[in-house]
PDB file of C-alpha atoms and ligand atoms in Angstrom:
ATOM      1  CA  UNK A   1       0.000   0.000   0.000  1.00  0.00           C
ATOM      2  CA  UNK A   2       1.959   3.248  -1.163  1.00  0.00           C
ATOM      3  CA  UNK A   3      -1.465   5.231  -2.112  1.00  0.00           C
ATOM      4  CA  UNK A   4      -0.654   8.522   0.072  1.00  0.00           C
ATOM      5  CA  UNK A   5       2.231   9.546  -2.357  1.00  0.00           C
ATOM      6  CA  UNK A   6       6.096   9.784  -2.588  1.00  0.00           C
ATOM      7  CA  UNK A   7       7.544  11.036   0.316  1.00  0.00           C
ATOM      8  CA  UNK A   8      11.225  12.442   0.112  1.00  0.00           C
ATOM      9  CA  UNK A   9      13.891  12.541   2.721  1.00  0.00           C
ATOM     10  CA  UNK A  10      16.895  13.982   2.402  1.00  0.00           C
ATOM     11  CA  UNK A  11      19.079  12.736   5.219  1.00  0.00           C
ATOM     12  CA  UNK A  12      22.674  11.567   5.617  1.00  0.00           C
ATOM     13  CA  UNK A  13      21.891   9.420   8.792  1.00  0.00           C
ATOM     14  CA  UNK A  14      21.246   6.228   7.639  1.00  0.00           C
ATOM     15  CA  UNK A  15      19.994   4.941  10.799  1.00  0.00           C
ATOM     16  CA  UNK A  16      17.093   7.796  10.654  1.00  0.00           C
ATOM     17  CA  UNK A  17      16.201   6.892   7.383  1.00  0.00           C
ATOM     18  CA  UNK A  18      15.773   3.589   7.913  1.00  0.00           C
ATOM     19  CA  UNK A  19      12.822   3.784  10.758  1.00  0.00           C
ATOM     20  CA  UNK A  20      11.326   6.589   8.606  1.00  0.00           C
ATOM     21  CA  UNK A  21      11.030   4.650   6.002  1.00  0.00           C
ATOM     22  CA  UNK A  22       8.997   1.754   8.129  1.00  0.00           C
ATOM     23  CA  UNK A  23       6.989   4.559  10.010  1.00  0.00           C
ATOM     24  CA  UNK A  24       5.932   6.344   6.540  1.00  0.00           C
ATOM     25  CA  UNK A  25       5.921   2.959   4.590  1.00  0.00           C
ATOM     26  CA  UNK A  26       3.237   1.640   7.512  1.00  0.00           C
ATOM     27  CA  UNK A  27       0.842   4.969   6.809  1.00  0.00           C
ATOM     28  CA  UNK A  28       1.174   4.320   2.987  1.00  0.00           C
ATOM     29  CA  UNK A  29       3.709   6.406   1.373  1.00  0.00           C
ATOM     30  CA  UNK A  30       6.657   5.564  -0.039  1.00  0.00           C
ATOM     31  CA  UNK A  31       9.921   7.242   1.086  1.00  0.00           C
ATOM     32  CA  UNK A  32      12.553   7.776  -1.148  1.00  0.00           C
ATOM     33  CA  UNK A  33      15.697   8.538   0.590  1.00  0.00           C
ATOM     34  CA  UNK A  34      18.868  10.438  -0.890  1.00  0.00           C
ATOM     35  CA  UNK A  35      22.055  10.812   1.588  1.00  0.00           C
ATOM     36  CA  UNK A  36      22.861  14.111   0.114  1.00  0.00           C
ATOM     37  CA  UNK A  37      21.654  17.528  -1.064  1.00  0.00           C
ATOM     38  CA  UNK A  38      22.888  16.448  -4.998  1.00  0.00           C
ATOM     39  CA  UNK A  39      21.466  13.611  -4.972  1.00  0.00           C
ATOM     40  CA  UNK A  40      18.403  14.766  -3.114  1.00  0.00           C
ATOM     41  CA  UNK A  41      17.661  17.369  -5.841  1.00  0.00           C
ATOM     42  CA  UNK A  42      17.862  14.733  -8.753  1.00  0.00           C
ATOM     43  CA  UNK A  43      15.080  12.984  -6.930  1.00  0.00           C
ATOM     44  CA  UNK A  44      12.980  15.637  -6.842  1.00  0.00           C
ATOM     45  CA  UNK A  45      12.981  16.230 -10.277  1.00  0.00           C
ATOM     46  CA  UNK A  46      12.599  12.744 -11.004  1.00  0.00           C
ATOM     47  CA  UNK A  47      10.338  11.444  -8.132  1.00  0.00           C
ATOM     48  CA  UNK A  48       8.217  14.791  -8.053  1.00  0.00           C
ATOM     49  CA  UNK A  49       7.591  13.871  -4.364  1.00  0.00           C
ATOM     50  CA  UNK A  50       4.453  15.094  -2.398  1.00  0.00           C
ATOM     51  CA  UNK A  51       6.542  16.052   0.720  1.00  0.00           C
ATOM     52  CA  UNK A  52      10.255  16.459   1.424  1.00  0.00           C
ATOM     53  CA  UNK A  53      11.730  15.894   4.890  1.00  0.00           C
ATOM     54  CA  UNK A  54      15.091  17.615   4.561  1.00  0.00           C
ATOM     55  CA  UNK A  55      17.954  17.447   7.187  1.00  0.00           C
ATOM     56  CA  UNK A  56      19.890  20.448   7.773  1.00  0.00           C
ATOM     57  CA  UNK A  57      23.273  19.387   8.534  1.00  0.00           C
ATOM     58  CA  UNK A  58      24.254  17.379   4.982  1.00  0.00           C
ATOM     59  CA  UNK A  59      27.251  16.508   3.280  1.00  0.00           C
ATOM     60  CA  UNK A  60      28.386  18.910   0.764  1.00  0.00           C
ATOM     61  CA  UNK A  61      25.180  21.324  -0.278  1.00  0.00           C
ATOM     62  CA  UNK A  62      23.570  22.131   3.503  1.00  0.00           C
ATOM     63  CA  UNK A  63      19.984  21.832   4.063  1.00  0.00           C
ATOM     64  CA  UNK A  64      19.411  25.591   3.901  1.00  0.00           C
ATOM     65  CA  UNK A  65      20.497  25.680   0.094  1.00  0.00           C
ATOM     66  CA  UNK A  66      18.340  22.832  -0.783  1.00  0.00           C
ATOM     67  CA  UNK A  67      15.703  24.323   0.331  1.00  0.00           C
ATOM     68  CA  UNK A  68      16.705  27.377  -1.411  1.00  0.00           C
ATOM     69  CA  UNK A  69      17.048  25.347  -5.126  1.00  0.00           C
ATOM     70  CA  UNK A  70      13.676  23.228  -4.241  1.00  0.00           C
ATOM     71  CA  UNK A  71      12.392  26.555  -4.142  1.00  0.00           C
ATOM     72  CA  UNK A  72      13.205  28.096  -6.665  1.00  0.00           C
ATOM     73  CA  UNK A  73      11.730  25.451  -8.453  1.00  0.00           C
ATOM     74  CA  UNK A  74       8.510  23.742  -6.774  1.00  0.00           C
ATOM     75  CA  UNK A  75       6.156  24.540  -3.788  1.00  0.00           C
ATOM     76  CA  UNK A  76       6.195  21.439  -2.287  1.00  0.00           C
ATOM     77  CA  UNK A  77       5.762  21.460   1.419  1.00  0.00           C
ATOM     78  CA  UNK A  78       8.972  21.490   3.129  1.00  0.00           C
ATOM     79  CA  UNK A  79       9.811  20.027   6.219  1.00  0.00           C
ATOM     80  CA  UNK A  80      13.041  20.447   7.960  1.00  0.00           C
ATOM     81  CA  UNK A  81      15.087  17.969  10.520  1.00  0.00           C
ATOM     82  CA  UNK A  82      17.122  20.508  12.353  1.00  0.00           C
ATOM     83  CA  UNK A  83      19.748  19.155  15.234  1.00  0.00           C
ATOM     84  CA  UNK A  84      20.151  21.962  17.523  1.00  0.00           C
ATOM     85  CA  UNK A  85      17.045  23.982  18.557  1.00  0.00           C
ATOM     86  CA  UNK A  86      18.709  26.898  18.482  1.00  0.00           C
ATOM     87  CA  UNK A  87      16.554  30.008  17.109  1.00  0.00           C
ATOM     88  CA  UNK A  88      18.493  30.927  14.385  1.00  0.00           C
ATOM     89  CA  UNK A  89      18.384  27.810  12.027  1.00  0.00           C
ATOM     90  CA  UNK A  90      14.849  27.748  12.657  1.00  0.00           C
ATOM     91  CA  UNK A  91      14.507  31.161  11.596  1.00  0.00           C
ATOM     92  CA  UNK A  92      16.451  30.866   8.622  1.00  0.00           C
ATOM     93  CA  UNK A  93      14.961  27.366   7.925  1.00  0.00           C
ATOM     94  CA  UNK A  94      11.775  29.261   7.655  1.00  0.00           C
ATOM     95  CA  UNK A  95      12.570  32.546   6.172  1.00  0.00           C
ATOM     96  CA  UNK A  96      13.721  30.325   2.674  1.00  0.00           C
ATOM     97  CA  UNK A  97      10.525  28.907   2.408  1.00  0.00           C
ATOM     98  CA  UNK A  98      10.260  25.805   4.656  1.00  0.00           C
ATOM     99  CA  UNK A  99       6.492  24.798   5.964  1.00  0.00           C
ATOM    100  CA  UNK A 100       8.040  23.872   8.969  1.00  0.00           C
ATOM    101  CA  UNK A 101      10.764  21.823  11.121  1.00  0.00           C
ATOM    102  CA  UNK A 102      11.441  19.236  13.883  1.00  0.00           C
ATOM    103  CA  UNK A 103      14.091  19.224  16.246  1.00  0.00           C
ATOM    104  CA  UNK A 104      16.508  16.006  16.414  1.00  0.00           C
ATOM    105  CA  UNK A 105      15.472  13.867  17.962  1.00  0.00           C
ATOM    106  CA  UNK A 106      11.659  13.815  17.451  1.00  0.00           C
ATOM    107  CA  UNK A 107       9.542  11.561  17.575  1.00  0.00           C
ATOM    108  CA  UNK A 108       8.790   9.483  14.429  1.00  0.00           C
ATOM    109  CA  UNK A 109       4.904   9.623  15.016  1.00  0.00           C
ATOM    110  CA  UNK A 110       5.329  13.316  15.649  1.00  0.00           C
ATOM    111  CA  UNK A 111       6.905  13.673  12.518  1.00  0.00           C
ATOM    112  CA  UNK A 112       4.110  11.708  10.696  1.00  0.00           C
ATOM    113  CA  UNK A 113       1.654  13.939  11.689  1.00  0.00           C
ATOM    114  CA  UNK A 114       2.859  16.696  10.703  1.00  0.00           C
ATOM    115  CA  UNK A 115       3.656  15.826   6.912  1.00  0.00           C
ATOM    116  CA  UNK A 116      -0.054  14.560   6.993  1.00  0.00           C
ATOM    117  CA  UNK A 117      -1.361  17.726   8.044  1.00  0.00           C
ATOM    118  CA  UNK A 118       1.053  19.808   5.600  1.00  0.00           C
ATOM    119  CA  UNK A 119      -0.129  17.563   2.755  1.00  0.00           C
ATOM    120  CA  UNK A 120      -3.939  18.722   4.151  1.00  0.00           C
ATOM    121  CA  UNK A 121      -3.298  21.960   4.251  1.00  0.00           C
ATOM    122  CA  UNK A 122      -1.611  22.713   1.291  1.00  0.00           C
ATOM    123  CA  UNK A 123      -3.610  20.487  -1.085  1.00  0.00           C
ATOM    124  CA  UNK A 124      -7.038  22.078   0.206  1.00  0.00           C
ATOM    125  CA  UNK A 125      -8.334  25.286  -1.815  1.00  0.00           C
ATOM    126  CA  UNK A 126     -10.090  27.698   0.599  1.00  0.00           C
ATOM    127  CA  UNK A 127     -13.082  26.915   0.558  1.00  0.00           C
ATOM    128  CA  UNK A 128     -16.370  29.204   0.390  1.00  0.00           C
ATOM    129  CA  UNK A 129     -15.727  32.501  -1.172  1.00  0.00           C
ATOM    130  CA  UNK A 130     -12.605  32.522  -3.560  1.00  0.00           C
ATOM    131  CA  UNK A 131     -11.502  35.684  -3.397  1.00  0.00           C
ATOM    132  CA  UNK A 132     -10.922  38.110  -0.346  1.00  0.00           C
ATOM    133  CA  UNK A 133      -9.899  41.819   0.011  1.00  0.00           C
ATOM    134  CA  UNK A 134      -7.873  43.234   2.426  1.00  0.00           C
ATOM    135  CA  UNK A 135      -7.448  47.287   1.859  1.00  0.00           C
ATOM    136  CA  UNK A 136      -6.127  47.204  -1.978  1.00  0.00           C
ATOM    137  CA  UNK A 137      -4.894  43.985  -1.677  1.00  0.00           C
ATOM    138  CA  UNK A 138      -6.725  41.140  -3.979  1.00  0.00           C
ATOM    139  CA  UNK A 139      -6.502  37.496  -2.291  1.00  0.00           C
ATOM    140  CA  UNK A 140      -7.106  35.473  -4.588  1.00  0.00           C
ATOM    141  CA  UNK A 141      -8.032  31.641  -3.460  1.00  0.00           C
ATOM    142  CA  UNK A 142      -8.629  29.792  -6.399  1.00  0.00           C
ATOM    143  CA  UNK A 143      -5.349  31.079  -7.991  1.00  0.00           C
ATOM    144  CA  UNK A 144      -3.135  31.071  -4.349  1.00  0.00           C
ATOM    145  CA  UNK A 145      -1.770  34.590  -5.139  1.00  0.00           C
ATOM    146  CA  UNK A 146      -2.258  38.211  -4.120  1.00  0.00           C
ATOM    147  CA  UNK A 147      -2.638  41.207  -6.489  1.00  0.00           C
ATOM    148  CA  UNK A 148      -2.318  44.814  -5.933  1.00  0.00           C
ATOM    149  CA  UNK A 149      -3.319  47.542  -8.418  1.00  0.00           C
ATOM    150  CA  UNK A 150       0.112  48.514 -10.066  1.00  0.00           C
ATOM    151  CA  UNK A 151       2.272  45.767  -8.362  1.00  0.00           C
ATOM    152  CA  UNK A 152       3.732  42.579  -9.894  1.00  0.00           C
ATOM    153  CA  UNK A 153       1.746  39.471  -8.395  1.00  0.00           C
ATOM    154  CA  UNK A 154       2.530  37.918  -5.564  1.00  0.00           C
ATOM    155  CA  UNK A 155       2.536  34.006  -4.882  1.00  0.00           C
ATOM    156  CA  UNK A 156       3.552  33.308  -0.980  1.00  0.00           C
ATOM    157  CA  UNK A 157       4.360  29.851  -0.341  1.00  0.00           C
ATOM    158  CA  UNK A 158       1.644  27.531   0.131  1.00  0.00           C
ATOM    159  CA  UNK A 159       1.881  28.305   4.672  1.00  0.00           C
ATOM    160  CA  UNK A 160       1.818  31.417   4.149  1.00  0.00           C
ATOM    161  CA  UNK A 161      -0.705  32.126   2.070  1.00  0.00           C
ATOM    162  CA  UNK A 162      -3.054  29.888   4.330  1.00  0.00           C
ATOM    163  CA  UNK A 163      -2.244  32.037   7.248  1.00  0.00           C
ATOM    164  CA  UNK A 164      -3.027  35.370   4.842  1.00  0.00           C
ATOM    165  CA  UNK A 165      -6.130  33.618   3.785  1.00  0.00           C
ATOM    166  CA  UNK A 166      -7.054  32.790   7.846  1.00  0.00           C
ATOM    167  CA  UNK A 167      -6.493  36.229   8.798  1.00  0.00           C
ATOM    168  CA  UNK A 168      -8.129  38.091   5.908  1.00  0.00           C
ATOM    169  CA  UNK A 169     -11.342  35.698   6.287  1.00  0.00           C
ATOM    170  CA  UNK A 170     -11.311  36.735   9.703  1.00  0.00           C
ATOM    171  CA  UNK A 171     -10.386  40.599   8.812  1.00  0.00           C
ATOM    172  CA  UNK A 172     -11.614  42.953  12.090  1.00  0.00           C
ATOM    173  CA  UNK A 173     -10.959  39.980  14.610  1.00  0.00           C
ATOM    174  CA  UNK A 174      -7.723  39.579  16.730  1.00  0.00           C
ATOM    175  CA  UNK A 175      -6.145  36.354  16.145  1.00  0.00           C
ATOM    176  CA  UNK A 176      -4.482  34.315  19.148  1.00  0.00           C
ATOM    177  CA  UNK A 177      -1.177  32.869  17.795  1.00  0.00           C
ATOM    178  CA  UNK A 178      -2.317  29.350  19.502  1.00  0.00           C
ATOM    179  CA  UNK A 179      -5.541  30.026  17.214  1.00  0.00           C
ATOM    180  CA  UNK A 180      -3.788  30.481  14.156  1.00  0.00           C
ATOM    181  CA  UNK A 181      -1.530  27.588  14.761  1.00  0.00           C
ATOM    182  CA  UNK A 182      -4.430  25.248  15.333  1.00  0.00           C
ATOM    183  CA  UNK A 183      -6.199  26.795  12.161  1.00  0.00           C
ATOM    184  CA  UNK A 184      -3.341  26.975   9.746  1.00  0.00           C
ATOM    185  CA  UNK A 185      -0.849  24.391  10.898  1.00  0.00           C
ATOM    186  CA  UNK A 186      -3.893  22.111  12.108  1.00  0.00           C
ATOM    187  CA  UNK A 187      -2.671  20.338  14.981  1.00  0.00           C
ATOM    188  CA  UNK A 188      -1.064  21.449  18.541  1.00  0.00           C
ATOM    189  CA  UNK A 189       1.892  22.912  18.198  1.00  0.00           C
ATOM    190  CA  UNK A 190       3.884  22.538  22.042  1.00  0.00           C
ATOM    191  CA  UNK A 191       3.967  26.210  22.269  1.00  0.00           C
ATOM    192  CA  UNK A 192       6.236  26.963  18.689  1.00  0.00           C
ATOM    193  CA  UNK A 193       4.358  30.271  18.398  1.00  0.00           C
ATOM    194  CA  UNK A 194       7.962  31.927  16.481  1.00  0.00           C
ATOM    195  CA  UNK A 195       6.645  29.771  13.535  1.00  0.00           C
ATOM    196  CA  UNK A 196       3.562  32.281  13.246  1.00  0.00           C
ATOM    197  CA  UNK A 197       5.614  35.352  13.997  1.00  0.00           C
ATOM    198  CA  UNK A 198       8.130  34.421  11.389  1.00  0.00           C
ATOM    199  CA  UNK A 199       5.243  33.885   8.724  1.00  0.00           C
ATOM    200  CA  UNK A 200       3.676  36.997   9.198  1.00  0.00           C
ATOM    201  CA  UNK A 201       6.951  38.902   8.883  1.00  0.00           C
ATOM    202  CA  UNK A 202       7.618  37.478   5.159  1.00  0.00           C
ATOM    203  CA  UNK A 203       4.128  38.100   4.480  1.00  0.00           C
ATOM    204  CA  UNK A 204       4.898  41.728   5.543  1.00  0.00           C
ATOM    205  CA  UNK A 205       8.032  41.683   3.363  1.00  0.00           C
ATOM    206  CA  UNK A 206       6.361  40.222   0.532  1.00  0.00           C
ATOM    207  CA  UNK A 207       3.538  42.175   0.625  1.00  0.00           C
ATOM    208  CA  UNK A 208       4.589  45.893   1.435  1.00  0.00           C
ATOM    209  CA  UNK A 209       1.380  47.922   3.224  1.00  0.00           C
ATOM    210  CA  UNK A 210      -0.553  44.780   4.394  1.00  0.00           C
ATOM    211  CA  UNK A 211      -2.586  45.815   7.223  1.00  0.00           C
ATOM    212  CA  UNK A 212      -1.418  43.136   9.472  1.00  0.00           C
ATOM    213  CA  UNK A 213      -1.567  44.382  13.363  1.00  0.00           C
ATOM    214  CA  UNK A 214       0.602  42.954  15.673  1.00  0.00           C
ATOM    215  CA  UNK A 215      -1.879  42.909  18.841  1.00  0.00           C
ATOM    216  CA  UNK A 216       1.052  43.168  21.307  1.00  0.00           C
ATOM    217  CA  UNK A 217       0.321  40.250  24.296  1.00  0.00           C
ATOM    218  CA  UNK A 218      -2.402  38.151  21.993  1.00  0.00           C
ATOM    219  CA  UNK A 219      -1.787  37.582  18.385  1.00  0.00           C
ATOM    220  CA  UNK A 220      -2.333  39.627  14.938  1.00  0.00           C
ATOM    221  CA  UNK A 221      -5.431  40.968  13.804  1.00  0.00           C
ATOM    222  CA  UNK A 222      -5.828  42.245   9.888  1.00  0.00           C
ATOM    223  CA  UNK A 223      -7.936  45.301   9.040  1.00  0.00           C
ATOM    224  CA  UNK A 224     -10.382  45.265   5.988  1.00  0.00           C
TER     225      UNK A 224
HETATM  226 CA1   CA B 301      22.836  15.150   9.130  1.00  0.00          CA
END
C-alpha cells in the first residue's frame, strides 16, 4: 500500500532513514531517501515527491540551500530535521521557504503527523468565497496569489498564504497565535508560536502595506 504519495527525505543518517522509512511505509507512502543535497535534488525532479523531509546538517550542499534550489523550483511542502534547537536555524529554515521543522530527535509519530497535516493543508483550496480583500490587496483563493493595483503578483508559499487567507477571512478579529496555529498548521503545536511570527513577517516583506496588526500580548489581527 503506497497510495498517500512519494515522500522524500533527504538525510545523511542512515539509521534515521531507515525507521522513517517503516513509520511512513506503515501509513502508505513511499519514502525515497537520498544521503545528500545532490542527490536529493535529482530525486525531486525525477520522483516529483508530495513532501520532502530535509535534514539540515548534509554533506556537501547544507539543508538551507536545498531548500533554497527546491524553491526556486517547486512549492512542495517542506519540512526540515534541524539538530540543535537553536533560534536561528529555525529562523532561517523558515525565512527560505520551509512549511516547517522538527528538532533532532523527534519523535517518528510526531513527525508523521505533521507531513499529513502539511499535505492537508496545502492540497485544500479555501473553501467558500474565492476571493478576499484586504485594503487594496486582492486574495485570490482559487489562484493562491495576491494582487495589488500597479504591483507585480505575488505568490507566498503555500503556509503562508493559508495564514493570509485565515487572517483576511477573519479581517476585524484579533487572532491568538495558539488560534492560528491550530487553524493553519492544524494540529497542537507545544507552544512553537515563532513559527507564526516568522510567517507573518515574510508576508509583511512580501507584501509591502498589508494591514497586518501585531496585537502586542495576543496575536495579529488584519484590518479590511
Ligand atoms: Ca545530518
Amino acid at each position: 500500500m503506497t497510495n498517500g504519495g512519494v515522500v522524500l527525505l533527504i538525510e545523511d543518517e542512515d539509521e534515521i532513514a531507515e525507521l522513517l522509512r517503516m513509520a511512513f511505509e506503515r501509513e502508505g507512502f513511499r519514502l525515497v531517501h537520498a544521503a545528500d543535497g545532490e542527490s536529493g535534488l535529482e530525486r525531486m525532479r525525477d520522483r516529483d515527491p508530495r513532501a520532502v523531509l530535509l535534514d539540515v546538517g548534509l554533506p556537501g550542499i547544507d539543508g538551507f540551500e536545498v531548500c533554497r534550489r527546491i524553491r526556486a523550483a517547486s512549492d512542495v511542502p517542506v519540512i526540515m530535521l534541524t539538530a540543535r534547537d537553536t533560534e536561528i536555524d529555525t529562523i532561517v529554515g523558515l525565512e527560505i521557504g520551509a512549511d516547517d521543522y522538527v528538532t533532532k530527535p523527534f519523535s517518528v509519530r510526531e513527525l508523521v503527523a505533521r507531513v499529513k497535516a502539511v499535505l492537508r493543508r496545502s492540497e485544500e483550496a479555501p473553501v467558500g468565497r474565492t476571493a478576499l480583500e484586504v485594503g487594496d490587496f486582492v486574495i485570490d483563493g482559487g489562484r493562491r496569489e495576491v494582487t495589488r493595483a500597479g504591483a507585480p503578483v505575488v505568490r507566498p508559499t503555500a503556509r503562508e498564504f493559508d495564514l493570509l487567507w485565515y487572517l483576511a477571512d477573519n479581517a476585524g478579529l484579533v487572532l491568538s497565535r495558539a488560534q492560528i496555529l491550530e487553524a493553519v498548521w492544524g494540529y497542537d503545536y507545544f507552544g512553537e508560536t515563532r513559527t507564526v511570527d516568522v510567517h507573518i513577517r515574510q508576508l509583511r516583506r512580501k507584501l509591502d502595506g498589508i494591514p497586518i496588526e501585531t496585537v502586542w500580548g495576543v496575536g495579529y489581527r488584519i484590518d479590511s
